[in-house]
CSV table of C-alpha atoms in Angstrom, one decimal:
chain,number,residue,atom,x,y,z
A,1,UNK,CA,0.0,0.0,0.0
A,2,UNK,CA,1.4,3.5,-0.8
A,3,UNK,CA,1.2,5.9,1.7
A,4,UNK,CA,2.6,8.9,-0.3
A,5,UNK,CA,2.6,10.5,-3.6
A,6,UNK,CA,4.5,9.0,-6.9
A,7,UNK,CA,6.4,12.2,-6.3
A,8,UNK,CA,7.5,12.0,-2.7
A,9,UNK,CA,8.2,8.0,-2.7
A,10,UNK,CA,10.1,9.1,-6.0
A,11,UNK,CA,12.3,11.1,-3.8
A,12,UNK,CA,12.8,8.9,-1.4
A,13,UNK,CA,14.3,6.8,-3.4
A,14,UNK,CA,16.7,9.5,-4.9
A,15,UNK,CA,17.8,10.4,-1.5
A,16,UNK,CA,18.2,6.4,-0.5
A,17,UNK,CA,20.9,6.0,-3.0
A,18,UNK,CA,23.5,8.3,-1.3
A,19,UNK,CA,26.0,6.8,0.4
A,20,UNK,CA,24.7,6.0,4.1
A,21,UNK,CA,20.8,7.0,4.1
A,22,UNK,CA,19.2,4.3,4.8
A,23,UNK,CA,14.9,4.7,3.7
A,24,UNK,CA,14.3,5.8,7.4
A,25,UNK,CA,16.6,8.8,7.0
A,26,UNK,CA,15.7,9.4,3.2
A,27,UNK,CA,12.0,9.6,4.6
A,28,UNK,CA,13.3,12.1,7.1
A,29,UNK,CA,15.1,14.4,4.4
A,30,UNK,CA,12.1,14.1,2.2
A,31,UNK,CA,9.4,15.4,4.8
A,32,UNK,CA,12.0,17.8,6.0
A,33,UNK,CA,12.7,19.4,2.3
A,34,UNK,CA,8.6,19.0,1.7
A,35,UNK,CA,8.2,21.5,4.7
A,36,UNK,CA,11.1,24.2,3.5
A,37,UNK,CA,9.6,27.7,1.9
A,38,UNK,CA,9.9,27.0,-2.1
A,39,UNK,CA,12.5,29.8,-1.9
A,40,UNK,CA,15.3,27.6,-0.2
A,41,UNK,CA,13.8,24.6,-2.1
A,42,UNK,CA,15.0,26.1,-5.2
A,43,UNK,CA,18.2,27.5,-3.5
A,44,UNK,CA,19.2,24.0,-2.4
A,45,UNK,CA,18.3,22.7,-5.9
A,46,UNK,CA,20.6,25.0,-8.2
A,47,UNK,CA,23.7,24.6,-5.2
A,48,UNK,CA,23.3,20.6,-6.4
A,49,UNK,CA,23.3,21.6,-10.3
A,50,UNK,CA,25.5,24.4,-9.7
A,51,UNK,CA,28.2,22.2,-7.8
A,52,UNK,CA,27.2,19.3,-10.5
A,53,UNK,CA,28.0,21.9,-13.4
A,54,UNK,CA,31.3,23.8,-12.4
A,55,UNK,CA,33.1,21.4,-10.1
A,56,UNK,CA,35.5,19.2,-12.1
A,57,UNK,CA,39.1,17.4,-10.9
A,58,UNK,CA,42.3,19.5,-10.4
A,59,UNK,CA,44.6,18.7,-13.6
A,60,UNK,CA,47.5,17.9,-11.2
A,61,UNK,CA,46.5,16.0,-8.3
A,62,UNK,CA,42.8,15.1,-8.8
A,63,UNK,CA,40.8,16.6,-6.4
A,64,UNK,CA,38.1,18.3,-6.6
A,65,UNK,CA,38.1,21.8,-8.0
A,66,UNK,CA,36.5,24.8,-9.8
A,67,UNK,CA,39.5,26.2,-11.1
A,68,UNK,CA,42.9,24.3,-12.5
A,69,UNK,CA,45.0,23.8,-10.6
A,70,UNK,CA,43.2,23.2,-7.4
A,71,UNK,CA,43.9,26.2,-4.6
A,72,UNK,CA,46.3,23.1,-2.6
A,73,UNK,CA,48.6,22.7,-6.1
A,74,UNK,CA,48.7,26.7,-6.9
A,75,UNK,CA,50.1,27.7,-3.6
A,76,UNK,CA,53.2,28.8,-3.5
A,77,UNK,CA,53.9,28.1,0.2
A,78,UNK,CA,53.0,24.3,-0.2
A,79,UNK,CA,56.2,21.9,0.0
A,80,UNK,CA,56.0,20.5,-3.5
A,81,UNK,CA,58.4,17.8,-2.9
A,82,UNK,CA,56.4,15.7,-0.7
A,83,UNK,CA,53.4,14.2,-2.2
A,84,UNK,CA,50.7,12.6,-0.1
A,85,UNK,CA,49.0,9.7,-1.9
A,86,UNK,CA,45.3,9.0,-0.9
A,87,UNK,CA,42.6,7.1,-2.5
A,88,UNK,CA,39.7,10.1,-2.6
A,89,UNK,CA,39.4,13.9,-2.8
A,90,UNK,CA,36.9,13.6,1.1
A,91,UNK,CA,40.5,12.2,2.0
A,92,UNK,CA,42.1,15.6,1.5
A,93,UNK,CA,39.5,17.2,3.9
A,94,UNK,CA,40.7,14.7,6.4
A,95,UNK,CA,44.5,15.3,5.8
A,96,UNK,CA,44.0,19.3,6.3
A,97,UNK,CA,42.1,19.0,9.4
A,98,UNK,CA,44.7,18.3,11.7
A,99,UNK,CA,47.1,20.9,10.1
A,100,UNK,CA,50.2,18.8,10.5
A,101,UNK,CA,50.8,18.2,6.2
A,102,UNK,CA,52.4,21.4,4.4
A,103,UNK,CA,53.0,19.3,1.5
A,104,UNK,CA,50.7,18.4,-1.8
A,105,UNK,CA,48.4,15.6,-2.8
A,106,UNK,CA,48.0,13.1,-5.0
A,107,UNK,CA,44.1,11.5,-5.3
A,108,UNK,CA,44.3,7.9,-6.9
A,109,UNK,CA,40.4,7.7,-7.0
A,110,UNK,CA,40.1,4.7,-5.6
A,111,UNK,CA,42.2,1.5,-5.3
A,112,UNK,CA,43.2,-2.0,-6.1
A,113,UNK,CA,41.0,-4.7,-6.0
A,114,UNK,CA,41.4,-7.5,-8.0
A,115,UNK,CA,38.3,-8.9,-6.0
A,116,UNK,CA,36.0,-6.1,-8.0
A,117,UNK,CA,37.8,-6.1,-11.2
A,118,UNK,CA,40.0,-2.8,-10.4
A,119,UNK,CA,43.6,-3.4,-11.3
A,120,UNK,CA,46.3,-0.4,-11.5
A,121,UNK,CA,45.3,0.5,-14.8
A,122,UNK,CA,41.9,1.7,-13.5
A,123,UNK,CA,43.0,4.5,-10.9
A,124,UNK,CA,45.6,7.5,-11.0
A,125,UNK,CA,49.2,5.7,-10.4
A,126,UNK,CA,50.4,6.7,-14.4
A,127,UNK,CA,49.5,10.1,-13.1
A,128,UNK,CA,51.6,9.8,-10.0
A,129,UNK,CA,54.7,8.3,-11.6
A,130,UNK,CA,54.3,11.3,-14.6
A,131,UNK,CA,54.7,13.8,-11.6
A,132,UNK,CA,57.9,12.1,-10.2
A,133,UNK,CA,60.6,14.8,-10.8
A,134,UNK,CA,64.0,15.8,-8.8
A,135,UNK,CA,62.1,17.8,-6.9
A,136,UNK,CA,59.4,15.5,-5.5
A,137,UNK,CA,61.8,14.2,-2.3
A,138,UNK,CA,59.6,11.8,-0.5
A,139,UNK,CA,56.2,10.2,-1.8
A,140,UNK,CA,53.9,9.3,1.5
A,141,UNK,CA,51.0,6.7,0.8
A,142,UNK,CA,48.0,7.4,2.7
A,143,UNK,CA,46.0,4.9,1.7
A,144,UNK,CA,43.3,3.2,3.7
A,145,UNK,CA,44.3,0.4,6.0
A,146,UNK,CA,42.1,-2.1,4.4
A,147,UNK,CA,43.5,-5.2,2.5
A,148,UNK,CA,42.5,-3.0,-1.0
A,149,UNK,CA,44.7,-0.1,0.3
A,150,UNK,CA,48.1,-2.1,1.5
A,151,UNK,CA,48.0,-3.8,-1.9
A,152,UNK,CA,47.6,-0.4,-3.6
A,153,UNK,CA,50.7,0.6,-1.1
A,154,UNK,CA,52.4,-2.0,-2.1
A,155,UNK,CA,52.6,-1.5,-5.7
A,156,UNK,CA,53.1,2.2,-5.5
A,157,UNK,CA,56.3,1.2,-3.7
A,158,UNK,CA,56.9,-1.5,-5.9
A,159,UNK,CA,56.2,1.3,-8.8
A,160,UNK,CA,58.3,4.2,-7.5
A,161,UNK,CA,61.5,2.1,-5.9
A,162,UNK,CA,62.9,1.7,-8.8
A,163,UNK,CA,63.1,5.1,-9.7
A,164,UNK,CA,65.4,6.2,-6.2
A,165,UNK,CA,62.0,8.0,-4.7
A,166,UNK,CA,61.4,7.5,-1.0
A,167,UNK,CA,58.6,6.0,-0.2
A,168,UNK,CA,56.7,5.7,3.0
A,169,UNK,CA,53.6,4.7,4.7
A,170,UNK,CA,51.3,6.6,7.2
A,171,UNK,CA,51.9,4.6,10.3
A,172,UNK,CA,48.6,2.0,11.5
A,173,UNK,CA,48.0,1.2,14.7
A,174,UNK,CA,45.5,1.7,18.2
A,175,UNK,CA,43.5,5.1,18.2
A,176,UNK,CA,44.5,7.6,21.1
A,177,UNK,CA,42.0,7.2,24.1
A,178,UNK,CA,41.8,3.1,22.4
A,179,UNK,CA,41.9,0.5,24.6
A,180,UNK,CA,43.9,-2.5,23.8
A,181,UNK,CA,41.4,-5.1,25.1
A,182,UNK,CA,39.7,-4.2,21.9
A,183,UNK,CA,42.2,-3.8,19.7
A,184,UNK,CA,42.1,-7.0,16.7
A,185,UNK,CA,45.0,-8.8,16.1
A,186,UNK,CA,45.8,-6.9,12.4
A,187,UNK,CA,45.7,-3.7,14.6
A,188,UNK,CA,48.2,-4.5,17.1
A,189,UNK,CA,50.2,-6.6,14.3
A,190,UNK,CA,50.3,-2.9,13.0
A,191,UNK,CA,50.9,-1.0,16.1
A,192,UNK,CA,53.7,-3.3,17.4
A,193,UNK,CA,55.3,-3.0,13.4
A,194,UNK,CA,55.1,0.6,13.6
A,195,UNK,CA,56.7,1.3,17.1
A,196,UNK,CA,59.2,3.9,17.4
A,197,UNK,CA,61.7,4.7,20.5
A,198,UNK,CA,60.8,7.0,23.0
């Protein structure tokens, strides 16, 4: 039984397909834009085709960008030698937070998986080796700590190696304010790898 309009269940299901609404919240968002005045409606409407329209990828790096190159690869104070490899432009946002990385970026757009047909061919690593230069000093993967993003750190190394670049990778380990007890064993595998003197 239908308890809403073709209209409304219709966008429902458009707001269902982003990445972590569930129907419950979808519903929510729904209901919630239904009850806005038609001005902001409309406002939130041409930010979507707006962003949609003008946003593309930086040239350089890959992230996300309305001019080329992106504001991180055009500033002059950035440290242009060290090049921080990640596997999406939301990664970047992460990265900047914590205002510890001076350097650039490098956005692979996602990583490899043999398990869902994506091989090295199918994200940005020609790109990264193309910006290898004798001014790029150290090459730091960022990847994601999952089984896809320490094989994609793998190759990069395997990739870059050869050509005298250093490579290194973000340490892994327990969270600060993590309690061992419920730590799994691929964690502390990677905490007690990663130890340094103190």
């Amino acid at each position: 039984m239908d308890f809403y309009p073709v209209a409304i269940e219709k966008l429902i299901e458009e707001f269902a397909k982003l990445p972590g609404v569930g129907h419950k919240t979808a519903q929510r968002l729904t209901l919630h834009i239904l009850n806005l005045p038609k001005e902001e409606v409309e406002e939130f409407s041409n930010a979507l085709v707006q962003a949609r329209g003008t946003i593309k990828y930086c040239s350089v790096c890959g992230n996300y960008t309305d001019s080329d190159p992106c504001a991180i690869c055009s500033n002059p104070n950035r440290e242009k030698g060290v090049i921080c490899v990640i596997e999406q432009p939301k990664d970047i946002m992460t990265m900047e937070k914590i205002k510890e990385f001076n350097g650039v970026y490098h956005v692979l757009h996602g990583n490899i998986s043999p398990m869902q047909g994506r091989g090295p061919q199918d994200i940005r690593i020609r790109e990264l080796v193309a910006r290898m230069s004798p001014e790029v000093k150290e090459v730091i993967v960022a990847t994601n700590p999952t089984i896809e993003g320490e094989a994609t750190a793998m190759y990069i190394s395997r990739i870059l190696k050869p050509l005298d670049m250093k490579v290194t990778r973000i340490a892994s380990g327990i969270p600060v304010g993590g309690d061992l007890e419920y730590a799994d064993e691929v964690t502390l595998s990677k905490a007690l790898e990663g130890r340094k003197e103190i």
